[in-house]
Amino acid sequence: MKATAIANTNIALVKYWGKRNEKLILPYNSSISMTCHGLFTITTVEFSKKYKRDIVIIEDEELKKDEKNVLGHLERIRKMARIKEKAKVVSKSNFPIAAGLASSASGLASLTLAATKAVGLNLNKKELSILARQGSGSSCRSIFGGFVEWRKGKKEDGSDSYAREIVDEDYWPEFRIIVTILSTEKKKVGSRVGMAQTVKTSPYYRGWLKSVEEDLRIVKKGILARDFTAVGFQAEYNCLKMHALTISTKPPILYWLPSTLEIIQEVFSWRKEGLECYFTIDAGPNVKILCLEKDEKKIVKRLSKIKGVLKAIVAKPGEGAKIINEHLF
Ligand code: 2P0
C-alpha cells in the first residue's frame, strides 16, 4: 500500500480566482495553464496499520499548520477506497514552496495520484483531476501535461469541474515561462484567503467574471494557433486584472514587491525595443516571464542584472503527473 508520484507545477495564463463552493473547491471561472517541465513535487504515500495517525512530512518538516487540509484529503481518499489505515506522506519539491509558485498544484496532484495508487484505486485522469481539485483547485490542472484548461462546470456536486488537455507538451515546445524568484518568504495572504476576500469585497468581481470569458477564448485560440503575441498579451492583461481585484479588496491585498514592479516596467520597455515578452504574476511577488525559446538566453541575462532577482528558472511545457518507482522512504 505504498506508491510514489511526480507532478510538475503549472502556471496559469488565465487565472482561477474565486470559489463558488469553498468546500468542494468549485471555481467561479474557468482557467488555462501551462504545466512546467522541471518544477516538480515528488510524493510518497503509504497506508499501513503500523501508523497510529497520519504523518505528513513536507520538505523534511512535519506538517504543523494544515492550511490546505491535506489530512482532509487523505480522509477523502480513505473513504473512496473504504479503508481505515492511517498514512505516512513524504513530499519534496525542487523549488521554493508557498512563494506564489503554486507548490500546492504539484503537491496535491502528486499526493492524489500516489495515494489513490497506494490504496489500489486505478482512477482515470478525469477522476484524478476531480479528486485533486478538492484538495487544491490549481492541482487539478497538473494532472495533465502541456497546455491545460480547467472548465468550471455547472453542477453543484462538482462532477463536471475538471481539467483537460488543450494540447500536449510537444505541441508548442518553443514556449517558455521564466520564473523569477524575488523572495522565498512565505506569502502573507494565502490564495485561499485572498480569493474569498475578493469574492466578498471587491467591487470589480463581476467585471472580472464577465471579461474572463474573452481571455479564455483568445488564449485557447492562440495556443492552438501557436500565436505567441495573442497568448502573451492576453495572459498579461488577465494577470493585471486579477491583481486589480486583490488591490480593491477590504482590507487590500498587494502581492507585489518593489522588484515586482521593476520587472514589469522592464518587460514593457524590452517589448518596445522589439524583444517580445510578457509577464504573469500569481498570489506572490515572483514574476513569470513568457517568451519564446529564441529569446530565452537574452532575457535571463537581462534579469540577472536586476537587483532583487535571486534566481531565474526556465520552464518549457512539461508532462502531466505520473507514477514513479523510487520512493522517498
Ligand atoms: C491560478 N492561483 O490559477 C491562480 C492564480 C494563484 C493565482 O490557483 O484554495 O492554491 O487550494 O484552490 O489552487 C492558487 O490557488 O487555491 C491559484 P485553493 P490554489 O493558478
Coordinates of C-alpha atoms and ligand atoms in Angstrom, one line a residue:
M1 CA 0.0 0.0 0.0
K2 CA 2.8 2.3 -1.0
A3 CA 3.2 4.4 -4.1
T4 CA 5.1 7.5 -5.3
A5 CA 4.1 10.1 -7.9
I6 CA 5.8 13.1 -9.5
A7 CA 3.8 16.1 -10.7
N8 CA 5.0 19.3 -12.3
T9 CA 3.6 22.6 -11.1
N10 CA 1.6 24.7 -13.5
I11 CA 1.4 28.4 -14.1
A12 CA -1.9 30.0 -15.1
L13 CA -2.2 32.1 -18.3
V14 CA -5.8 32.8 -17.4
K15 CA -6.2 32.7 -13.6
Y16 CA -8.5 30.8 -11.3
W17 CA -9.6 33.4 -8.8
G18 CA -12.7 32.9 -6.6
K19 CA -14.7 29.9 -5.5
R20 CA -18.5 29.4 -5.8
N21 CA -18.2 26.5 -3.4
E22 CA -15.4 26.5 -0.9
K23 CA -15.9 23.0 0.4
L24 CA -15.8 21.2 -3.0
I25 CA -13.4 23.8 -4.4
L26 CA -15.6 24.8 -7.4
P27 CA -14.4 28.0 -9.2
Y28 CA -16.5 30.9 -10.5
N29 CA -14.4 30.9 -13.6
S30 CA -12.6 28.5 -15.9
S31 CA -8.8 28.8 -16.2
I32 CA -5.9 27.9 -18.5
S33 CA -2.4 26.9 -17.6
M34 CA 0.9 25.5 -18.8
T35 CA 2.4 22.6 -16.9
C36 CA 6.0 23.4 -16.3
H37 CA 8.8 20.9 -17.1
G38 CA 11.3 20.7 -14.3
L39 CA 9.4 22.4 -11.5
F40 CA 8.0 19.4 -9.6
T41 CA 6.9 17.8 -6.4
I42 CA 7.5 14.1 -5.6
T43 CA 5.2 12.5 -3.0
T44 CA 5.4 9.0 -1.5
V45 CA 2.3 7.7 0.4
E46 CA 2.0 4.6 2.4
F47 CA -1.2 3.4 4.1
S48 CA -0.5 0.9 6.9
K49 CA -1.7 -0.5 10.2
K50 CA 1.7 0.4 11.7
Y51 CA 0.8 4.1 11.6
K52 CA -1.4 5.2 14.6
R53 CA -2.1 8.6 13.0
D54 CA -1.5 10.3 9.7
I55 CA 2.1 11.6 9.4
V56 CA 2.7 14.3 6.7
I57 CA 6.3 15.4 6.1
I58 CA 6.8 18.3 3.7
E59 CA 10.3 19.5 2.9
D60 CA 11.7 17.4 5.8
E61 CA 9.3 19.0 8.3
E62 CA 6.3 17.6 9.9
L63 CA 3.1 19.5 8.8
K64 CA 2.1 21.9 11.6
K65 CA -0.5 24.2 10.1
D66 CA -2.5 22.2 7.7
E67 CA -3.5 25.2 5.5
K68 CA -4.5 23.1 2.5
N69 CA -6.2 20.4 4.6
V70 CA -4.0 17.6 3.4
L71 CA -5.4 15.5 6.3
G72 CA -8.9 16.0 4.9
H73 CA -7.7 14.9 1.5
L74 CA -6.3 11.7 2.9
E75 CA -9.6 11.0 4.7
R76 CA -11.5 11.6 1.4
I77 CA -9.3 9.0 -0.4
R78 CA -9.7 6.5 2.5
K79 CA -13.4 6.9 2.2
M80 CA -13.3 6.2 -1.5
A81 CA -11.2 3.1 -1.0
R82 CA -13.2 2.0 2.1
I83 CA -10.1 1.5 4.2
K84 CA -9.2 2.6 7.7
E85 CA -5.4 2.5 7.7
K86 CA -3.6 5.7 8.5
A87 CA -0.9 7.1 6.2
K88 CA 2.6 8.4 6.1
V89 CA 3.2 11.0 3.4
V90 CA 6.6 12.4 2.5
S91 CA 6.7 15.2 -0.1
K92 CA 9.6 17.2 -1.6
S93 CA 9.6 20.0 -4.2
N94 CA 12.6 21.2 -6.1
F95 CA 11.5 24.9 -5.9
P96 CA 10.6 27.3 -3.0
I97 CA 7.2 26.4 -1.7
A98 CA 4.5 28.9 -0.8
A99 CA 6.0 31.8 -2.6
G100 CA 3.3 32.1 -5.3
L101 CA 4.9 29.3 -7.2
A102 CA 1.8 27.1 -6.9
S103 CA 3.5 24.3 -5.0
S104 CA 0.1 23.2 -3.9
A105 CA -0.6 22.4 -7.5
S106 CA 2.2 19.9 -7.9
G107 CA 1.9 18.9 -4.2
L108 CA -1.8 18.0 -4.3
A109 CA -1.6 16.5 -7.8
S110 CA 1.3 14.2 -6.8
L111 CA -0.4 13.3 -3.5
T112 CA -3.7 12.5 -5.2
L113 CA -2.0 10.2 -7.7
A114 CA 0.3 8.5 -5.2
A115 CA -2.4 8.0 -2.6
T116 CA -5.0 6.6 -4.9
K117 CA -2.5 4.2 -6.4
A118 CA -1.3 3.2 -2.9
V119 CA -4.9 2.2 -2.0
G120 CA -5.4 0.4 -5.3
L121 CA -7.9 2.8 -6.9
N122 CA -6.9 3.0 -10.5
L123 CA -8.6 6.3 -11.4
N124 CA -8.5 7.8 -14.9
K125 CA -7.2 11.3 -15.5
K126 CA -10.6 12.9 -15.3
E127 CA -11.4 11.2 -12.0
L128 CA -7.9 12.2 -10.7
S129 CA -8.5 15.8 -11.7
I130 CA -11.9 15.9 -9.9
L131 CA -10.3 14.4 -6.8
A132 CA -7.2 16.6 -6.9
R133 CA -9.4 19.7 -7.3
Q134 CA -11.0 19.0 -3.9
G135 CA -7.5 19.2 -2.3
S136 CA -6.4 22.4 -4.1
G137 CA -8.0 23.9 -7.1
S138 CA -5.0 24.5 -9.3
S139 CA -3.7 20.9 -8.7
C140 CA -6.5 19.6 -11.0
R141 CA -4.6 21.1 -13.9
S142 CA -1.2 19.5 -13.0
I143 CA -2.7 16.0 -13.7
F144 CA -2.3 16.9 -17.4
G145 CA 0.8 18.0 -19.4
G146 CA 1.2 20.8 -21.9
F147 CA -1.5 23.4 -22.1
V148 CA -4.5 22.7 -19.9
E149 CA -8.0 24.1 -19.4
W150 CA -9.9 23.7 -16.1
R151 CA -13.6 24.1 -17.1
K152 CA -15.5 25.5 -14.2
G153 CA -18.6 23.3 -14.7
K154 CA -22.1 24.0 -13.7
K155 CA -23.2 21.1 -11.4
E156 CA -23.4 21.5 -7.7
D157 CA -21.6 18.2 -7.0
G158 CA -18.6 19.3 -9.0
S159 CA -18.7 16.3 -11.3
D160 CA -18.2 18.5 -14.4
S161 CA -15.5 20.7 -12.9
Y162 CA -12.2 19.2 -14.0
A163 CA -9.2 19.9 -16.2
R164 CA -8.4 18.6 -19.7
E165 CA -5.5 18.9 -22.1
I166 CA -5.8 21.6 -24.8
V167 CA -2.6 20.3 -26.4
D168 CA 0.2 18.2 -25.1
E169 CA 3.8 19.2 -24.1
D170 CA 5.1 18.5 -27.6
Y171 CA 2.7 20.8 -29.5
W172 CA 4.5 24.1 -28.8
P173 CA 7.9 23.2 -27.4
E174 CA 9.3 26.7 -28.0
F175 CA 7.0 28.3 -25.4
R176 CA 8.9 29.4 -22.3
I177 CA 8.0 30.6 -18.8
I178 CA 10.9 32.1 -16.9
V179 CA 10.2 32.1 -13.2
T180 CA 12.0 34.8 -11.3
I181 CA 12.5 34.2 -7.6
L182 CA 12.4 37.6 -5.8
S183 CA 11.6 36.3 -2.4
T184 CA 11.4 32.9 -0.9
E185 CA 9.4 34.1 2.1
K186 CA 6.0 32.6 2.6
K187 CA 3.3 34.8 1.3
K188 CA 1.4 36.8 3.8
V189 CA -2.0 36.3 2.5
G190 CA -2.6 32.8 1.0
S191 CA -4.6 32.5 -2.2
R192 CA -7.4 30.7 -0.3
V193 CA -8.0 33.7 1.9
G194 CA -7.2 36.2 -0.9
M195 CA -9.9 34.6 -3.2
A196 CA -12.6 34.6 -0.5
Q197 CA -11.9 38.2 0.4
T198 CA -12.1 39.2 -3.3
V199 CA -15.4 37.5 -3.9
K200 CA -16.8 39.1 -0.8
T201 CA -15.4 42.6 -1.0
S202 CA -14.1 43.6 -4.4
P203 CA -16.5 45.8 -6.3
Y204 CA -14.8 44.7 -9.6
Y205 CA -15.5 40.9 -9.2
R206 CA -18.5 41.0 -11.6
G207 CA -16.4 42.7 -14.2
W208 CA -13.7 40.0 -13.8
L209 CA -16.2 37.2 -14.4
K210 CA -17.7 38.9 -17.4
S211 CA -14.3 39.7 -19.1
V212 CA -12.5 36.5 -18.3
E213 CA -14.6 34.6 -20.9
E214 CA -12.9 36.6 -23.6
D215 CA -9.5 35.9 -22.1
L216 CA -10.2 32.2 -22.2
R217 CA -11.4 32.3 -25.8
I218 CA -8.4 34.3 -27.0
V219 CA -5.7 32.3 -25.1
K220 CA -7.1 29.0 -26.1
K221 CA -7.3 30.0 -29.8
G222 CA -3.8 31.5 -29.5
I223 CA -2.4 28.2 -28.1
L224 CA -4.0 26.1 -30.9
A225 CA -2.6 28.6 -33.5
R226 CA 0.8 28.9 -31.7
D227 CA 0.2 32.6 -31.8
F228 CA 2.6 33.9 -29.1
T229 CA 1.6 37.6 -29.4
A230 CA -2.1 36.7 -28.8
V231 CA -1.4 34.4 -25.8
G232 CA 1.2 36.6 -24.2
F233 CA -0.8 39.8 -24.5
Q234 CA -4.0 38.3 -23.2
A235 CA -2.3 36.4 -20.3
E236 CA -0.6 39.6 -19.1
Y237 CA -3.9 41.5 -19.3
N238 CA -5.6 38.7 -17.4
C239 CA -2.9 38.8 -14.7
L240 CA -3.2 42.6 -14.2
K241 CA -7.0 42.2 -13.8
M242 CA -6.5 39.6 -11.1
H243 CA -4.1 41.9 -9.2
A244 CA -6.5 44.8 -9.7
L245 CA -9.1 42.6 -7.9
T246 CA -6.9 41.9 -4.9
I247 CA -5.8 45.5 -4.6
S248 CA -9.5 46.5 -4.5
T249 CA -10.5 44.2 -1.6
K250 CA -11.1 45.3 2.0
P251 CA -8.5 45.2 3.5
P252 CA -6.4 45.5 0.4
I253 CA -4.0 42.7 -0.7
L254 CA -1.0 43.7 -2.7
Y255 CA 1.2 40.8 -3.6
W256 CA 3.9 42.8 -5.2
L257 CA 7.4 43.9 -4.0
P258 CA 9.2 46.9 -5.5
S259 CA 11.2 44.5 -7.6
T260 CA 8.0 43.0 -9.0
L261 CA 7.1 46.4 -10.4
E262 CA 10.6 47.0 -11.6
I263 CA 10.4 43.8 -13.8
I264 CA 7.0 44.8 -15.1
Q265 CA 8.5 48.1 -16.3
E266 CA 11.4 46.3 -17.8
V267 CA 9.2 43.9 -19.7
F268 CA 7.2 46.9 -21.1
S269 CA 10.5 48.6 -22.3
W270 CA 12.0 45.4 -23.7
R271 CA 8.9 44.9 -25.7
K272 CA 9.1 48.4 -27.1
E273 CA 12.6 47.6 -28.2
G274 CA 11.3 44.6 -30.1
L275 CA 12.2 41.9 -27.6
E276 CA 8.8 40.2 -27.4
C277 CA 7.9 39.0 -23.9
Y278 CA 5.0 39.3 -21.4
F279 CA 4.6 38.7 -17.7
T280 CA 2.3 37.0 -15.4
I281 CA 2.2 37.0 -11.6
D282 CA 0.3 34.8 -9.1
A283 CA -0.5 35.2 -5.4
G284 CA 3.0 36.3 -4.5
P285 CA 5.7 38.7 -5.7
N286 CA 7.6 36.5 -8.2
V287 CA 7.2 37.5 -11.8
K288 CA 6.9 34.9 -14.5
I289 CA 8.0 36.0 -18.0
L290 CA 6.5 34.5 -21.1
C291 CA 8.8 34.3 -24.1
L292 CA 9.9 32.0 -26.9
E293 CA 13.0 29.8 -26.9
K294 CA 14.9 32.1 -29.2
D295 CA 14.8 34.9 -26.7
E296 CA 15.3 32.9 -23.5
K297 CA 19.0 33.5 -23.0
K298 CA 18.9 37.2 -23.7
I299 CA 16.0 37.6 -21.1
V300 CA 17.7 35.5 -18.5
K301 CA 20.9 37.6 -18.9
R302 CA 18.9 40.8 -18.5
L303 CA 17.1 39.5 -15.5
S304 CA 20.4 38.6 -13.8
K305 CA 21.3 42.3 -13.8
I306 CA 18.2 43.3 -11.9
K307 CA 18.8 43.8 -8.2
G308 CA 16.3 41.7 -6.2
V309 CA 16.2 38.8 -8.7
L310 CA 17.6 35.9 -6.6
K311 CA 17.1 33.3 -9.3
A312 CA 15.6 32.7 -12.7
I313 CA 14.3 29.3 -13.7
V314 CA 13.3 28.5 -17.2
A315 CA 10.4 26.1 -17.9
K316 CA 9.1 24.7 -21.1
P317 CA 5.8 22.8 -21.4
G318 CA 6.1 19.6 -19.3
E319 CA 4.4 16.3 -18.7
G320 CA 1.4 15.5 -16.5
A321 CA 1.5 13.7 -13.2
K322 CA 2.9 10.1 -13.3
I323 CA 3.8 7.2 -11.0
I324 CA 7.5 6.6 -10.4
N325 CA 9.3 3.6 -8.9
E326 CA 11.7 5.3 -6.5
H327 CA 10.1 6.0 -3.1
L328 CA 11.1 8.8 -0.8
F329 CA 11.1 6.4 2.2
Ligands
2P0_1 C1 -4.1 30.0 -10.6 N1 -3.8 30.7 -8.3 O1 -4.9 29.9 -11.5 C2 -4.4 31.0 -9.5 C3 -3.8 32.4 -9.9 C4 -3.0 31.7 -7.7 C5 -3.2 32.9 -8.6 O2 -4.7 28.7 -8.2 O3 -7.7 27.4 -2.5 O4 -3.6 27.0 -4.3 O5 -6.2 25.4 -2.9 O6 -8.0 26.0 -4.5 O7 -5.1 26.3 -6.2 C6 -3.6 29.3 -6.3 O8 -4.7 28.7 -5.6 O9 -6.1 27.5 -4.2 C7 -4.1 29.5 -7.6 P1 -7.0 26.5 -3.5 P2 -4.8 27.3 -5.1 O10 -3.0 29.4 -10.6

